[in-house]
Coordinates of C-alpha atoms in Angstrom, one line a residue:
D4 CA 11.1 -19.2 21.5
D5 CA 12.6 -15.6 21.1
V6 CA 9.2 -13.9 21.4
K7 CA 8.6 -15.6 24.8
K8 CA 12.7 -15.2 25.9
Y9 CA 12.5 -11.6 25.7
T10 CA 8.7 -10.7 27.0
P11 CA 9.2 -9.7 29.8
F12 CA 11.1 -6.3 28.6
L13 CA 9.9 -5.8 25.2
F14 CA 7.2 -3.1 25.7
D15 CA 4.4 -1.3 24.1
F16 CA 3.4 2.6 23.8
S17 CA 2.4 1.5 27.6
Y18 CA 5.0 1.9 28.8
L19 CA 5.5 5.5 28.1
H20 CA 2.6 6.3 31.1
N21 CA 4.6 5.1 34.2
P22 CA 7.5 3.8 32.8
E23 CA 9.0 4.2 36.6
E24 CA 6.6 1.6 37.5
Y25 CA 7.6 -0.3 34.6
E26 CA 11.5 -1.2 35.5
A27 CA 11.0 -1.4 38.8
N28 CA 8.6 -4.3 38.2
L29 CA 11.7 -5.8 35.8
S30 CA 14.1 -5.1 38.6
A31 CA 11.8 -7.6 41.0
S32 CA 11.5 -10.3 38.0
V33 CA 15.3 -9.5 37.6
E34 CA 15.6 -10.4 41.2
A35 CA 13.0 -13.6 41.5
N36 CA 15.0 -15.0 38.4
S37 CA 18.4 -15.0 39.8
S38 CA 17.2 -16.4 43.6
D39 CA 15.4 -19.3 41.8
G40 CA 18.8 -20.2 40.1
N41 CA 16.8 -19.3 36.3
L42 CA 18.6 -17.4 33.4
N43 CA 18.5 -13.5 34.1
V44 CA 16.6 -11.3 32.4
A45 CA 19.8 -8.8 33.4
N46 CA 21.5 -10.6 30.6
L47 CA 19.0 -11.6 28.6
E48 CA 18.6 -8.0 27.8
R49 CA 21.8 -7.3 27.5
E50 CA 22.1 -10.3 24.7
F51 CA 19.1 -9.0 22.3
E52 CA 20.9 -5.4 22.6
V53 CA 23.9 -6.4 21.1
N54 CA 22.4 -8.8 18.9
H55 CA 19.8 -6.6 17.2
N56 CA 20.6 -3.6 18.4
S57 CA 21.6 -2.1 14.3
T58 CA 18.2 -4.1 14.1
M59 CA 16.0 -1.2 16.1
E60 CA 18.6 1.5 15.2
E61 CA 17.3 1.1 11.7
Y62 CA 13.7 0.7 12.3
H63 CA 14.0 3.9 14.2
A64 CA 15.8 5.5 11.2
L65 CA 12.7 4.2 9.4
F66 CA 10.4 5.4 11.2
H67 CA 11.7 9.2 11.2
S68 CA 12.7 9.2 7.5
I69 CA 8.6 8.0 6.9
H70 CA 7.3 11.6 9.0
Q71 CA 10.5 13.7 7.4
Y72 CA 9.1 12.7 3.8
Q73 CA 6.0 13.7 4.8
A74 CA 7.2 17.4 6.7
D75 CA 9.1 17.8 3.2
L76 CA 6.0 17.0 1.0
N77 CA 4.4 19.4 2.9
I78 CA 6.8 22.1 3.2
F79 CA 7.3 21.8 -0.6
A80 CA 3.0 21.8 -1.2
D81 CA 3.6 25.4 1.0
D82 CA 6.0 26.6 -0.7
L83 CA 4.9 26.5 -4.2
N84 CA 1.6 27.8 -2.8
K85 CA 3.3 31.0 -1.3
G86 CA 5.2 31.2 -4.6
F87 CA 8.4 31.0 -3.6
F88 CA 9.7 29.4 -6.9
I89 CA 8.0 32.2 -8.5
Q90 CA 6.7 30.6 -12.0
Y91 CA 5.8 27.5 -10.6
T92 CA 2.2 26.2 -8.0
V93 CA 1.1 23.4 -7.5
E94 CA -1.9 24.0 -10.9
S95 CA 0.6 25.0 -12.8
L96 CA 2.9 21.8 -12.4
L97 CA 0.2 19.6 -13.0
L98 CA -0.7 21.0 -16.4
D99 CA 2.8 20.0 -17.5
N100 CA 3.2 15.9 -18.3
E101 CA 6.2 15.3 -15.8
G102 CA 5.1 18.2 -13.2
R103 CA 1.7 16.4 -13.2
A104 CA 2.9 12.2 -13.3
L105 CA 6.0 14.0 -10.4
I106 CA 3.3 15.6 -8.5
C107 CA 1.1 12.7 -8.1
E108 CA 3.7 10.1 -7.5
A109 CA 4.7 12.0 -3.9
V110 CA 1.3 11.7 -2.6
W111 CA 0.6 8.4 -3.9
L112 CA 4.1 7.2 -2.4
Y113 CA 3.8 8.8 0.9
G114 CA 0.2 6.7 1.1
A115 CA 1.9 3.1 0.1
I116 CA 4.5 4.1 2.5
L117 CA 2.4 4.2 5.5
I118 CA 0.0 0.9 4.3
L119 CA 3.0 -1.3 3.6
M120 CA 4.3 -0.2 7.0
E121 CA 1.2 -0.8 8.7
R122 CA 1.1 -4.3 6.7
L123 CA 4.4 -5.2 7.4
L124 CA 5.3 -3.7 10.7
P125 CA 1.8 -4.5 12.8
G126 CA 1.3 -1.9 15.7
P127 CA 2.4 -4.1 18.4
I128 CA 6.2 -4.8 16.2
R129 CA 5.6 -1.4 15.5
E130 CA 5.5 -0.2 19.9
R131 CA 8.0 -2.3 20.8
L132 CA 10.2 -1.2 18.4
I133 CA 10.7 2.4 19.2
I134 CA 10.4 1.3 22.9
A135 CA 13.3 -1.1 22.8
Y136 CA 15.3 1.8 21.3
Y137 CA 14.7 4.6 23.1
R138 CA 15.4 1.8 26.5
F139 CA 18.8 0.6 24.4
C140 CA 19.8 2.6 21.8
N141 CA 18.9 6.1 23.3
R142 CA 23.1 7.0 24.5
N143 CA 22.2 10.2 24.0
N144 CA 19.1 10.7 26.2
D145 CA 17.8 12.4 23.3
I146 CA 13.4 12.1 23.0
S147 CA 12.9 15.2 21.0
Q148 CA 11.1 13.1 18.2
I149 CA 9.9 10.5 20.4
D150 CA 5.9 12.4 20.5
L151 CA 6.1 12.5 16.7
L152 CA 7.2 8.8 16.5
T153 CA 4.6 7.3 19.0
K154 CA 1.7 9.4 17.4
L155 CA 3.1 7.9 13.8
C156 CA 3.4 4.4 15.1
K157 CA 0.6 4.0 17.5
S158 CA -1.0 0.7 17.0
T159 CA -4.8 0.9 15.0
N160 CA -5.8 -1.7 16.7
I161 CA -6.9 -3.9 13.7
S162 CA -6.3 -7.6 12.9
P163 CA -6.0 -9.3 9.7
P164 CA -9.7 -10.5 9.0
K165 CA -10.5 -14.0 8.5
S166 CA -10.7 -15.8 5.2
T167 CA -11.4 -19.1 3.4
T168 CA -9.9 -18.1 0.1
P169 CA -6.6 -18.7 -1.0
A170 CA -5.9 -14.8 -0.1
C171 CA -5.4 -15.5 3.1
F172 CA -4.4 -12.8 4.7
T173 CA -2.8 -14.0 8.2
K174 CA -0.2 -16.3 6.0
N175 CA -0.3 -14.0 2.5
P176 CA 1.3 -10.7 3.5
S177 CA 1.2 -9.7 0.2
H178 CA -2.4 -9.5 0.2
K179 CA -3.4 -5.8 2.3
Y180 CA -7.0 -5.9 4.4
P181 CA -8.9 -3.1 5.7
M182 CA -6.9 -1.0 8.3
D183 CA -8.7 1.9 9.1
E184 CA -6.5 3.9 6.4
D185 CA -8.4 6.8 6.6
K186 CA -7.5 7.1 10.4
L187 CA -3.5 6.5 9.6
F188 CA -3.9 8.8 6.4
H189 CA -5.3 11.7 9.2
R190 CA -2.2 11.1 12.4
F191 CA 0.4 13.4 9.9
P192 CA -1.6 14.4 6.7
L193 CA -1.0 16.4 3.6
P194 CA -3.1 19.6 2.5
V195 CA -6.3 19.6 1.6
E196 CA -5.6 21.9 -1.9
L197 CA -2.8 19.7 -2.6
V198 CA -4.6 15.7 -2.2
R199 CA -7.6 17.3 -4.0
N200 CA -5.9 18.8 -7.0
V201 CA -4.0 15.5 -6.8
I202 CA -7.2 13.2 -7.0
G203 CA -8.7 15.7 -9.9
T204 CA -5.7 15.3 -12.1
L205 CA -5.4 11.2 -11.6
V206 CA -9.8 10.7 -12.4
S207 CA -9.4 12.8 -15.6
D208 CA -5.7 12.5 -17.0
D209 CA -3.9 9.5 -18.6
I210 CA -0.5 10.8 -16.3
Y211 CA 1.9 8.3 -18.5
R212 CA 0.0 8.6 -22.1
Q213 CA -0.1 4.6 -22.5
S214 CA -2.2 5.2 -25.4
S215 CA 0.3 3.7 -27.8
A216 CA 1.7 0.9 -25.6
F217 CA -2.6 -0.2 -24.7
P218 CA -4.5 1.5 -28.2
S219 CA -7.6 -1.0 -27.7
I220 CA -10.2 0.5 -26.2
D221 CA -10.7 -3.1 -24.6
H222 CA -7.4 -2.5 -22.8
R223 CA -8.2 0.8 -21.1
S224 CA -8.5 -0.7 -17.3
T225 CA -5.0 -2.1 -18.2
R226 CA -3.5 1.0 -19.8
L227 CA -4.7 3.1 -16.7
S228 CA -3.5 0.3 -14.0
R229 CA -0.8 2.2 -12.2
Q230 CA -3.1 5.1 -12.0
A231 CA -5.5 2.9 -10.8
S232 CA -3.9 1.6 -7.7
M233 CA -2.7 5.7 -7.0
L234 CA -5.9 6.6 -7.3
Y235 CA -7.1 4.1 -4.6
V236 CA -4.1 4.7 -2.2
V237 CA -4.6 8.8 -2.4
L238 CA -8.5 8.6 -2.0
F239 CA -7.7 7.7 1.9
F240 CA -6.5 11.4 2.6
D241 CA -9.4 12.4 1.6
P242 CA -12.3 9.9 2.8
L243 CA -15.2 12.2 2.0
V244 CA -15.0 11.3 -1.4
L245 CA -15.3 7.9 -0.7
R246 CA -18.2 8.2 2.1
D247 CA -20.4 11.0 0.7
E248 CA -20.2 11.6 -3.4
P249 CA -21.7 9.1 -5.2
G250 CA -21.3 10.9 -8.3
K251 CA -17.3 10.9 -8.5
M252 CA -17.1 7.3 -7.3
R253 CA -19.3 6.6 -10.0
E254 CA -16.8 8.2 -12.5
I255 CA -13.8 6.6 -11.1
V256 CA -15.2 3.7 -11.4
D257 CA -16.6 3.6 -14.7
K258 CA -13.1 5.1 -15.7
Y259 CA -10.5 2.9 -14.1
F260 CA -12.9 -0.9 -12.0
H261 CA -15.6 -1.5 -14.9
D262 CA -14.0 -4.8 -15.2
N263 CA -11.4 -5.4 -12.0
W264 CA -11.6 -4.9 -8.8
V265 CA -8.2 -6.9 -7.2
I266 CA -6.1 -3.9 -7.7
H267 CA -1.5 -4.1 -8.0
I268 CA -0.5 -1.2 -5.1
Y269 CA 3.1 -1.7 -4.3
A270 CA 5.9 -4.4 -5.1
G271 CA 3.6 -7.5 -4.9
L272 CA 1.0 -6.2 -2.6
T273 CA -2.4 -6.1 -3.9
A274 CA -6.2 -5.5 -2.6
D275 CA -9.3 -6.4 -2.9
L276 CA -11.6 -3.4 -3.7
S277 CA -14.8 -5.2 -2.8
L278 CA -13.0 -5.8 0.8
E279 CA -11.6 -2.7 1.2
W280 CA -14.2 0.1 -0.1
E281 CA -16.8 -1.9 2.3
R282 CA -16.7 1.0 4.7
F283 CA -17.6 3.5 2.4
P284 CA -21.2 3.8 1.3
A285 CA -20.5 6.0 -1.9
A286 CA -17.7 3.3 -3.0
K287 CA -19.2 0.4 -2.4
A288 CA -22.2 1.7 -4.3
A289 CA -20.5 2.3 -7.6
L290 CA -18.6 -0.5 -6.7
D291 CA -21.8 -2.9 -6.3
N292 CA -23.1 -2.8 -10.2
V293 CA -18.8 -4.8 -11.1
L294 CA -19.4 -7.5 -8.1
K295 CA -22.7 -8.7 -9.6
L296 CA -22.7 -12.7 -10.2
E297 CA -23.9 -12.2 -13.9
N298 CA -21.5 -9.7 -14.5
V299 CA -18.5 -11.7 -12.6
K300 CA -19.0 -15.3 -14.6
R301 CA -19.5 -12.5 -17.6
L302 CA -15.9 -11.3 -17.0
H303 CA -14.2 -14.9 -16.7
I304 CA -16.0 -16.6 -19.1
A305 CA -14.4 -13.4 -21.4
N306 CA -10.8 -14.1 -19.8
A307 CA -11.4 -17.4 -20.5
K308 CA -12.0 -17.0 -23.9
L309 CA -9.1 -14.4 -24.3
I310 CA -6.5 -17.1 -22.5
G311 CA -8.2 -19.8 -25.0
Q312 CA -7.7 -17.4 -27.4
C313 CA -3.7 -16.6 -27.3
M314 CA -3.1 -20.1 -26.5
A315 CA -4.0 -20.3 -29.8
E316 CA -2.0 -17.7 -31.6
L317 CA 0.8 -18.6 -29.2
R318 CA 1.0 -22.1 -30.4
A319 CA 1.0 -21.1 -34.0
Y320 CA 4.0 -18.3 -33.5
L321 CA 6.4 -21.4 -31.0
T322 CA 6.0 -23.6 -34.0
M323 CA 9.8 -24.7 -35.3
G324 CA 10.7 -22.3 -38.1
I325 CA 8.4 -19.7 -38.1
L326 CA 10.1 -16.9 -36.0
T327 CA 12.3 -15.8 -38.3
D328 CA 13.5 -12.1 -38.3
S329 CA 12.3 -11.9 -41.9
F330 CA 8.9 -13.0 -40.2
V331 CA 8.9 -10.7 -37.2
L332 CA 9.7 -8.1 -39.0
D333 CA 6.5 -8.1 -41.4
N334 CA 4.3 -9.1 -38.6
R335 CA 5.5 -7.0 -36.0
H336 CA 2.0 -5.5 -35.4
D337 CA 0.4 -8.7 -35.6
L338 CA 2.7 -9.9 -32.6
L339 CA 2.9 -6.9 -30.3
N340 CA -1.2 -7.3 -30.3
C341 CA -0.9 -10.4 -29.3
L342 CA 1.7 -9.9 -26.4
R343 CA -0.6 -7.2 -25.0
R344 CA -3.8 -9.9 -25.2
C345 CA -1.8 -12.0 -23.7
N346 CA -0.5 -10.0 -21.2
V347 CA -3.5 -8.6 -20.1
A348 CA -5.2 -12.3 -20.2
V349 CA -3.1 -13.4 -17.4
R350 CA -2.9 -10.1 -15.1
W351 CA -6.7 -10.4 -15.2
R352 CA -6.5 -13.8 -13.9
I353 CA -3.8 -13.5 -11.9
L354 CA -5.2 -10.8 -9.9
H355 CA -8.5 -11.9 -9.9
R356 CA -7.8 -15.7 -8.3
R357 CA -6.9 -13.4 -4.7
T358 CA -10.2 -11.8 -4.5
S359 CA -10.9 -12.7 -0.6
N360 CA -14.3 -12.9 -1.4
S361 CA -15.4 -16.8 -1.7
V362 CA -18.2 -16.9 -4.1
H363 CA -16.7 -14.6 -6.4
H364 CA -13.2 -17.2 -6.0
G365 CA -15.3 -20.0 -6.7
I366 CA -16.5 -18.7 -10.2
I367 CA -12.9 -17.5 -10.8

């Protein structure tokens, strides 16, 4: 009801082409409603401004902060290249354990913000929020930032695809769908050299050094899962790798996605690579071996077997009187290995039951 009630004066970016015409049409609508005895559009505008003023200001601040983050990151990268920090360059930071992780996270975080913005605040909503802010909240008539914000928030015209699996994109906002991320990221890009260095670091190094937490080779993809989700996001800053570098994509898939294709991105948001990379020839070719039905069935059977093994071990450990202090101290390595296997098994099952491929979902 609120959508229909407020629609007459919530405009998208087409308003910017001829605002006088939109305002004139709105005034004519006000007069027509007044003569008909209907609720005045002007009263609705005042009601909307009073009730949602703080919300419009918060979203405007959010969009401005996203652009500011990108600008600050570009300035930082430029200062590094120019020797502003004397002993530090991008390359030397990437050789430092903490610096390597921070640089990769800074680039990934910007991409994750853009993806979350597009998923949770679709383009038509962003456009109407921006126009509503400048019509109702911009008391100083300051339009110095409007060009930047319209470029950032312009709709991509991508709608959620239909899905026959539980990963329904329209009803489940925590599952991502392809949204032309390469074009979205290109609106305010990051330095090419910085992106290339970060991709190279993520491909070749274990930036979080998680081998002590997951020492088994069978748990490698779980150990590198956070790094894999970062790489998935950062690759959209350099889509040529996804399109035209099959050798590098094969290396990435062999290291990170040889036994998984549904990944966690950030804050519960997941993505199915079989759908996400379908439009990128090199990435799709590299992932095809993982997505063969025989391989999917093999992974499903191996995971089901591991879950059964974990359940049997847990039943044995959780028997009354078993988990005493002395038992835990004497068998801590076996207990930790059991916990690792349980986490790996449950994680794989939870993620891959969200696959958007109906055939794969039927198997899993």
